[in-house]
Short mmCIF file of C-alpha atoms and ligand atoms in Angstrom, two decimals:
data_model
loop_
_atom_site.label_atom_id
_atom_site.label_comp_id
_atom_site.label_asym_id
_atom_site.label_seq_id
_atom_site.Cartn_x
_atom_site.Cartn_y
_atom_site.Cartn_z
CA MET A 7 45.29 -166.05 87.47
CA THR A 8 41.76 -165.67 86.12
CA GLY A 9 39.42 -163.94 88.53
CA LEU A 10 42.06 -162.16 90.66
CA LEU A 11 40.60 -158.79 89.67
CA LYS A 12 37.00 -159.89 89.05
CA GLU A 13 34.63 -156.90 89.24
CA LYS A 14 37.51 -154.56 90.12
CA ASN A 15 37.68 -151.20 88.33
CA ILE A 16 41.24 -150.64 87.18
CA LEU A 17 42.40 -147.41 85.51
CA ILE A 18 45.46 -147.80 83.30
CA MET A 19 47.14 -144.61 82.08
CA GLY A 20 49.66 -144.68 79.25
CA VAL A 21 48.53 -147.10 76.55
CA SER A 22 49.35 -145.67 73.15
CA ASN A 23 50.06 -148.71 70.96
CA LYS A 24 50.55 -152.48 71.09
CA TRP A 25 54.17 -152.09 72.26
CA SER A 26 53.26 -149.97 75.31
CA ILE A 27 54.06 -151.52 78.68
CA ALA A 28 50.62 -150.28 79.75
CA TRP A 29 49.09 -152.49 77.06
CA GLY A 30 50.79 -155.58 78.54
CA ILE A 31 49.40 -154.56 81.94
CA ALA A 32 45.93 -153.96 80.46
CA GLN A 33 45.91 -157.47 78.96
CA SER A 34 46.97 -159.13 82.24
CA CYS A 35 44.28 -157.22 84.15
CA PHE A 36 41.59 -157.93 81.54
CA ASN A 37 42.40 -161.65 81.60
CA ALA A 38 42.09 -161.54 85.40
CA GLY A 39 38.52 -160.23 85.11
CA ALA A 40 39.09 -156.48 85.66
CA ASN A 41 36.73 -153.79 84.38
CA LEU A 42 39.25 -151.82 82.36
CA LEU A 43 39.36 -148.04 82.21
CA LEU A 44 42.09 -146.77 79.89
CA SER A 45 43.31 -143.22 79.57
CA CYS A 46 45.27 -141.85 76.67
CA GLN A 47 47.06 -138.60 76.03
CA ASP A 48 45.38 -137.22 72.92
CA GLU A 49 43.10 -137.85 69.95
CA ARG A 50 45.74 -139.83 68.04
CA THR A 51 46.48 -142.25 70.88
CA GLU A 52 42.77 -142.54 71.63
CA LYS A 53 42.13 -143.75 68.09
CA SER A 54 44.92 -146.31 68.39
CA VAL A 55 43.58 -147.52 71.78
CA ARG A 56 40.03 -147.82 70.36
CA ASP A 57 41.41 -150.04 67.57
CA LEU A 58 43.42 -152.14 70.05
CA THR A 59 40.46 -152.74 72.35
CA CYS A 60 37.71 -153.25 69.75
CA ASP A 61 37.31 -156.93 70.77
CA MET A 62 37.41 -156.27 74.53
CA GLU A 63 33.95 -155.94 75.99
CA GLY A 64 33.14 -153.14 78.43
CA VAL A 65 36.43 -151.21 78.20
CA LYS A 66 36.00 -147.50 78.93
CA ILE A 67 38.36 -145.00 77.32
CA TYR A 68 39.17 -141.51 78.60
CA ARG A 69 41.42 -138.77 77.32
CA CYS A 70 43.83 -137.05 79.69
CA ASP A 71 46.97 -135.03 79.10
CA VAL A 72 48.60 -135.07 82.55
CA THR A 73 50.13 -131.60 82.09
CA ASP A 74 46.60 -130.15 82.27
CA ASP A 75 44.95 -130.07 85.73
CA ASP A 76 41.50 -129.50 84.20
CA GLN A 77 41.81 -132.63 82.05
CA ILE A 78 42.87 -134.65 85.11
CA LYS A 79 39.88 -133.37 87.09
CA ASP A 80 37.46 -133.97 84.20
CA MET A 81 38.69 -137.54 83.77
CA PHE A 82 38.25 -138.43 87.45
CA ASP A 83 34.82 -136.72 87.51
CA SER A 84 33.80 -138.90 84.54
CA ILE A 85 35.21 -142.02 86.21
CA GLU A 86 33.27 -141.25 89.39
CA LYS A 87 30.09 -140.83 87.34
CA ASP A 88 30.74 -144.01 85.31
CA VAL A 89 31.89 -146.48 87.98
CA GLY A 90 31.93 -144.71 91.37
CA VAL A 91 34.74 -146.74 92.89
CA LEU A 92 38.32 -147.28 91.73
CA HIS A 93 40.19 -150.36 92.98
CA GLY A 94 43.43 -149.86 91.10
CA MET A 95 45.37 -147.35 89.02
CA VAL A 96 48.47 -147.81 86.86
CA HIS A 97 50.62 -144.80 85.95
CA SER A 98 52.69 -145.92 82.97
CA LEU A 99 53.76 -142.71 81.28
CA ALA A 100 56.77 -140.49 80.90
CA PHE A 101 58.22 -137.94 78.54
CA ALA A 102 61.44 -136.01 77.93
CA LYS A 103 62.61 -134.13 74.87
CA LYS A 104 64.76 -136.24 72.59
CA GLU A 105 67.64 -133.75 72.82
CA GLU A 106 67.76 -134.22 76.61
CA LEU A 107 68.24 -137.98 76.24
CA GLU A 108 71.74 -137.88 74.84
CA GLY A 109 75.19 -136.57 75.66
CA PHE A 110 76.15 -134.86 78.91
CA TYR A 111 73.57 -134.49 81.69
CA TYR A 112 75.07 -131.11 82.60
CA ASN A 113 73.69 -129.74 79.31
CA THR A 114 70.10 -130.33 80.44
CA SER A 115 68.03 -127.18 79.87
CA ARG A 116 65.77 -125.71 82.57
CA ASP A 117 62.72 -126.25 80.33
CA GLY A 118 63.74 -129.82 79.52
CA TYR A 119 64.31 -130.62 83.20
CA LEU A 120 60.96 -129.18 84.28
CA LEU A 121 59.05 -130.85 81.44
CA ALA A 122 60.48 -134.30 82.26
CA GLN A 123 59.69 -133.84 85.97
CA ASN A 124 56.21 -132.51 85.23
CA ILE A 125 55.07 -135.35 82.97
CA SER A 126 57.12 -138.25 84.32
CA SER A 127 57.07 -137.57 88.05
CA TYR A 128 54.69 -134.83 89.27
CA SER A 129 51.81 -136.39 87.31
CA LEU A 130 51.81 -139.36 89.71
CA VAL A 131 51.15 -137.00 92.62
CA ALA A 132 48.38 -135.18 90.73
CA VAL A 133 46.51 -138.30 89.61
CA THR A 134 46.91 -139.97 93.01
CA ARG A 135 45.28 -136.97 94.70
CA HIS A 136 42.24 -137.39 92.44
CA ALA A 137 42.14 -141.19 92.65
CA ARG A 138 42.26 -141.21 96.48
CA PRO A 139 38.60 -140.26 97.14
CA LEU A 140 37.46 -143.04 94.77
CA MET A 141 39.72 -145.61 96.48
CA ILE A 142 39.49 -144.71 100.13
CA ASP A 143 38.97 -147.76 102.39
CA LYS A 144 38.42 -150.00 99.35
CA GLY A 145 41.87 -151.57 99.51
CA GLY A 146 43.03 -149.56 96.49
CA SER A 147 46.37 -150.15 94.82
CA ILE A 148 48.46 -147.81 92.66
CA VAL A 149 51.38 -148.89 90.48
CA THR A 150 53.87 -146.77 88.57
CA LEU A 151 56.70 -147.64 86.18
CA THR A 152 60.31 -146.75 86.70
CA TYR A 153 63.75 -147.77 85.42
CA LEU A 154 67.18 -148.57 86.88
CA GLY A 155 68.35 -145.17 85.59
CA GLY A 156 66.59 -143.69 88.65
CA GLU A 157 69.05 -145.52 90.92
CA ARG A 158 72.23 -145.52 88.82
CA ALA A 159 73.79 -143.21 86.24
CA ILE A 160 73.07 -144.78 82.85
CA PRO A 161 74.51 -143.12 79.71
CA ASN A 162 71.99 -140.93 77.84
CA TYR A 163 69.09 -141.63 80.25
CA ASN A 164 70.06 -138.33 81.92
CA VAL A 165 67.08 -136.12 82.79
CA MET A 166 64.73 -139.09 82.76
CA GLY A 167 66.87 -140.86 85.37
CA VAL A 168 66.52 -137.84 87.64
CA ALA A 169 62.74 -137.78 87.03
CA LYS A 170 62.58 -141.50 87.89
CA ALA A 171 64.51 -140.90 91.13
CA ALA A 172 61.89 -138.27 92.06
CA LEU A 173 59.10 -140.66 91.05
CA GLU A 174 60.51 -143.42 93.28
CA ALA A 175 60.80 -140.98 96.21
CA SER A 176 57.19 -139.91 95.58
CA VAL A 177 56.11 -143.54 95.89
CA ARG A 178 57.61 -143.68 99.39
CA TYR A 179 55.97 -140.43 100.52
CA LEU A 180 52.62 -141.39 98.98
CA ALA A 181 52.80 -144.82 100.65
CA MET A 182 53.16 -143.02 104.00
CA ASP A 183 50.20 -140.71 103.22
CA LEU A 184 47.87 -143.33 101.80
CA GLY A 185 48.47 -146.28 104.12
CA PRO A 186 45.91 -145.08 106.71
CA ASP A 187 43.31 -144.91 103.88
CA ASN A 188 44.02 -148.58 103.07
CA ILE A 189 45.56 -147.58 99.74
CA ARG A 190 48.89 -149.05 98.63
CA ILE A 191 51.36 -147.68 96.09
CA ASN A 192 54.40 -149.39 94.55
CA SER A 193 56.65 -149.11 91.54
CA ILE A 194 57.90 -151.63 89.02
CA SER A 195 61.42 -151.08 87.75
CA ALA A 196 61.18 -152.68 84.32
CA GLY A 197 64.05 -153.98 82.22
CA PRO A 198 64.47 -152.30 78.82
CA ILE A 199 61.77 -153.00 76.24
CA LYS A 200 61.64 -151.54 72.74
CA THR A 201 58.73 -149.08 72.96
CA LEU A 202 58.10 -145.64 71.48
CA ALA A 203 59.30 -143.90 74.68
CA ALA A 204 62.42 -146.08 74.94
CA ARG A 205 63.40 -145.35 71.35
CA GLY A 206 63.73 -141.68 72.33
CA VAL A 207 66.85 -142.52 74.36
CA ARG A 208 70.00 -142.27 72.26
CA ASP A 209 71.68 -145.65 71.60
CA PHE A 210 68.79 -147.49 73.25
CA THR A 211 69.51 -150.50 71.00
CA THR A 212 73.08 -150.71 72.32
CA MET A 213 71.77 -150.49 75.90
CA LEU A 214 69.30 -153.29 75.13
CA LYS A 215 72.04 -155.46 73.59
CA GLN A 216 74.36 -155.06 76.61
CA TYR A 217 71.48 -155.89 78.94
CA GLU A 218 70.55 -158.99 76.93
CA GLU A 219 74.14 -160.25 77.04
CA LYS A 220 74.37 -159.98 80.84
CA ILE A 221 70.90 -160.60 82.22
CA PRO A 222 70.96 -163.53 84.73
CA LEU A 223 67.64 -165.00 83.54
CA LYS A 224 68.98 -164.96 79.94
CA GLN A 225 65.60 -163.98 78.48
CA PRO A 226 64.79 -160.30 77.82
CA ILE A 227 61.80 -159.00 79.74
CA THR A 228 58.42 -158.91 78.01
CA GLN A 229 55.35 -156.70 78.43
CA GLN A 230 53.50 -159.79 79.71
CA GLU A 231 55.96 -160.32 82.58
CA ILE A 232 55.57 -156.71 83.65
CA GLY A 233 51.80 -157.05 83.19
CA ASP A 234 51.68 -160.06 85.51
CA THR A 235 53.73 -158.29 88.20
CA ALA A 236 51.39 -155.30 87.97
CA LEU A 237 48.47 -157.73 88.32
CA PHE A 238 50.07 -159.11 91.51
CA LEU A 239 50.56 -155.58 92.89
CA LEU A 240 46.97 -154.61 92.05
CA SER A 241 45.52 -157.77 93.58
CA PRO A 242 45.04 -158.75 97.25
CA LEU A 243 47.98 -161.18 96.87
CA SER A 244 50.28 -158.20 97.55
CA ARG A 245 48.17 -156.73 100.39
CA GLY A 246 51.18 -156.45 102.74
CA ILE A 247 53.32 -154.48 100.27
CA THR A 248 53.48 -150.71 99.90
CA GLY A 249 56.21 -148.16 99.13
CA GLU A 250 58.19 -150.90 97.37
CA ASN A 251 60.12 -150.89 94.09
CA ILE A 252 60.04 -154.30 92.43
CA HIS A 253 62.62 -154.96 89.72
CA VAL A 254 61.20 -156.92 86.81
CA ASP A 255 64.41 -157.02 84.81
CA GLY A 256 65.53 -160.65 84.79
CA GLY A 257 67.90 -159.92 87.68
CA TYR A 258 70.01 -157.32 85.86
CA HIS A 259 69.96 -154.86 88.80
CA VAL A 260 71.88 -157.23 91.11
CA LEU A 261 74.91 -157.29 88.80
CA GLY A 262 77.93 -155.11 89.46
CA VAL A 263 78.15 -154.24 85.75
P1 NAD B 12 55.15 -145.77 75.57
O1 NAD B 12 55.66 -144.75 74.62
O2 NAD B 12 54.34 -146.87 75.01
O3 NAD B 12 54.33 -145.10 76.75
C1 NAD B 12 54.56 -143.80 77.20
C2 NAD B 12 53.19 -143.19 77.41
O4 NAD B 12 53.31 -141.89 77.99
C3 NAD B 12 52.44 -143.00 76.08
O5 NAD B 12 51.22 -143.69 76.15
C4 NAD B 12 52.22 -141.51 76.01
O6 NAD B 12 50.99 -141.16 75.39
C5 NAD B 12 52.21 -141.15 77.50
N1 NAD B 12 52.40 -139.72 77.72
C6 NAD B 12 53.48 -138.94 77.40
N2 NAD B 12 53.21 -137.67 77.71
C7 NAD B 12 51.96 -137.64 78.26
C8 NAD B 12 51.12 -136.60 78.75
N3 NAD B 12 51.50 -135.32 78.74
N4 NAD B 12 49.88 -136.95 79.23
C9 NAD B 12 49.47 -138.23 79.23
N5 NAD B 12 50.22 -139.25 78.77
C10 NAD B 12 51.45 -138.95 78.28
O7 NAD B 12 56.46 -146.32 76.33
P2 NAD B 12 56.62 -147.32 77.56
O8 NAD B 12 58.02 -147.79 77.47
O9 NAD B 12 55.52 -148.29 77.58
O10 NAD B 12 56.54 -146.34 78.80
C11 NAD B 12 55.66 -146.55 79.90
C12 NAD B 12 56.38 -146.32 81.22
O11 NAD B 12 57.34 -147.36 81.41
C13 NAD B 12 57.16 -145.01 81.29
O12 NAD B 12 57.06 -144.48 82.60
C14 NAD B 12 58.59 -145.46 81.04
O13 NAD B 12 59.56 -144.58 81.55
C15 NAD B 12 58.57 -146.77 81.81
N6 NAD B 12 59.68 -147.70 81.51
C16 NAD B 12 59.94 -148.08 80.24
C17 NAD B 12 60.99 -148.96 79.99
C18 NAD B 12 61.31 -149.40 78.59
O14 NAD B 12 62.44 -149.89 78.36
N7 NAD B 12 60.42 -149.28 77.63
C19 NAD B 12 61.76 -149.46 81.05
C20 NAD B 12 61.45 -149.06 82.34
C21 NAD B 12 60.40 -148.17 82.56
#
């Protein structure tokens, strides 16, 4: 796979520690020759990302809280100044309050609903709008991360499932908008992986256990497998694909569980 992204500038949003799915994607892209640009939410995650990448030459790190339009603009202005062109962008971030990720969905608060939509879904639209001018006619590719809870009702996933459904619909509308600019956009629906975000969902360990017992491929999904699918979607190998949702879940989604 080495060389697939040689000299390509790839922005990856959402690395916060070594368990992050975005970190698996960053490693796959780096090993394929990409010039990595990583964005993190705040000072704390930036420190952790600087530690993680200390042996990786040439990695650029930006700070961007996606709830703040000024921070989004500043980051893309800096990226334009630093590298000019963007060939790929990965949106691997989401957030909902812990209390919204348990119990009955009908108890979701207005604030909790809007916060989950804002960070987990609307942010894709906002960052895509800023990435577009840097990608136009360069064969750009955008990838976001979703979960089966956007297609099916999964206990406790609740407000995040609804945000993922909106995110997946956004991918289809953005694919329609961006196709004429030669920019593609797709989502990866990842199987459950124990990360900081996942641990916010009540009984996540039980969900993981049930998945591991039933998964057709018998092996739980790893960050590396998601990373390699993202690499495929960012590379010219997937040049005919846009608006798609690829399940990287060991086949779990085909089961009638
Ligand atoms: P993670 O906790 O490592 O990553 C979540 C990221 O979101 C963090 O880096 C965090 O800093 C970032 N974030 C939250 N609020 C933000 C804000 N306001 N501005 C900027 N960044 C913000 O967890 P993860 O599991 O790697 O999650 C990455 C993506 O993968 C998410 O979209 C998640 O829903 C999706 N996903 C995860 C799983 C799983 O089982 N872990 C399965 C399918 C999809």
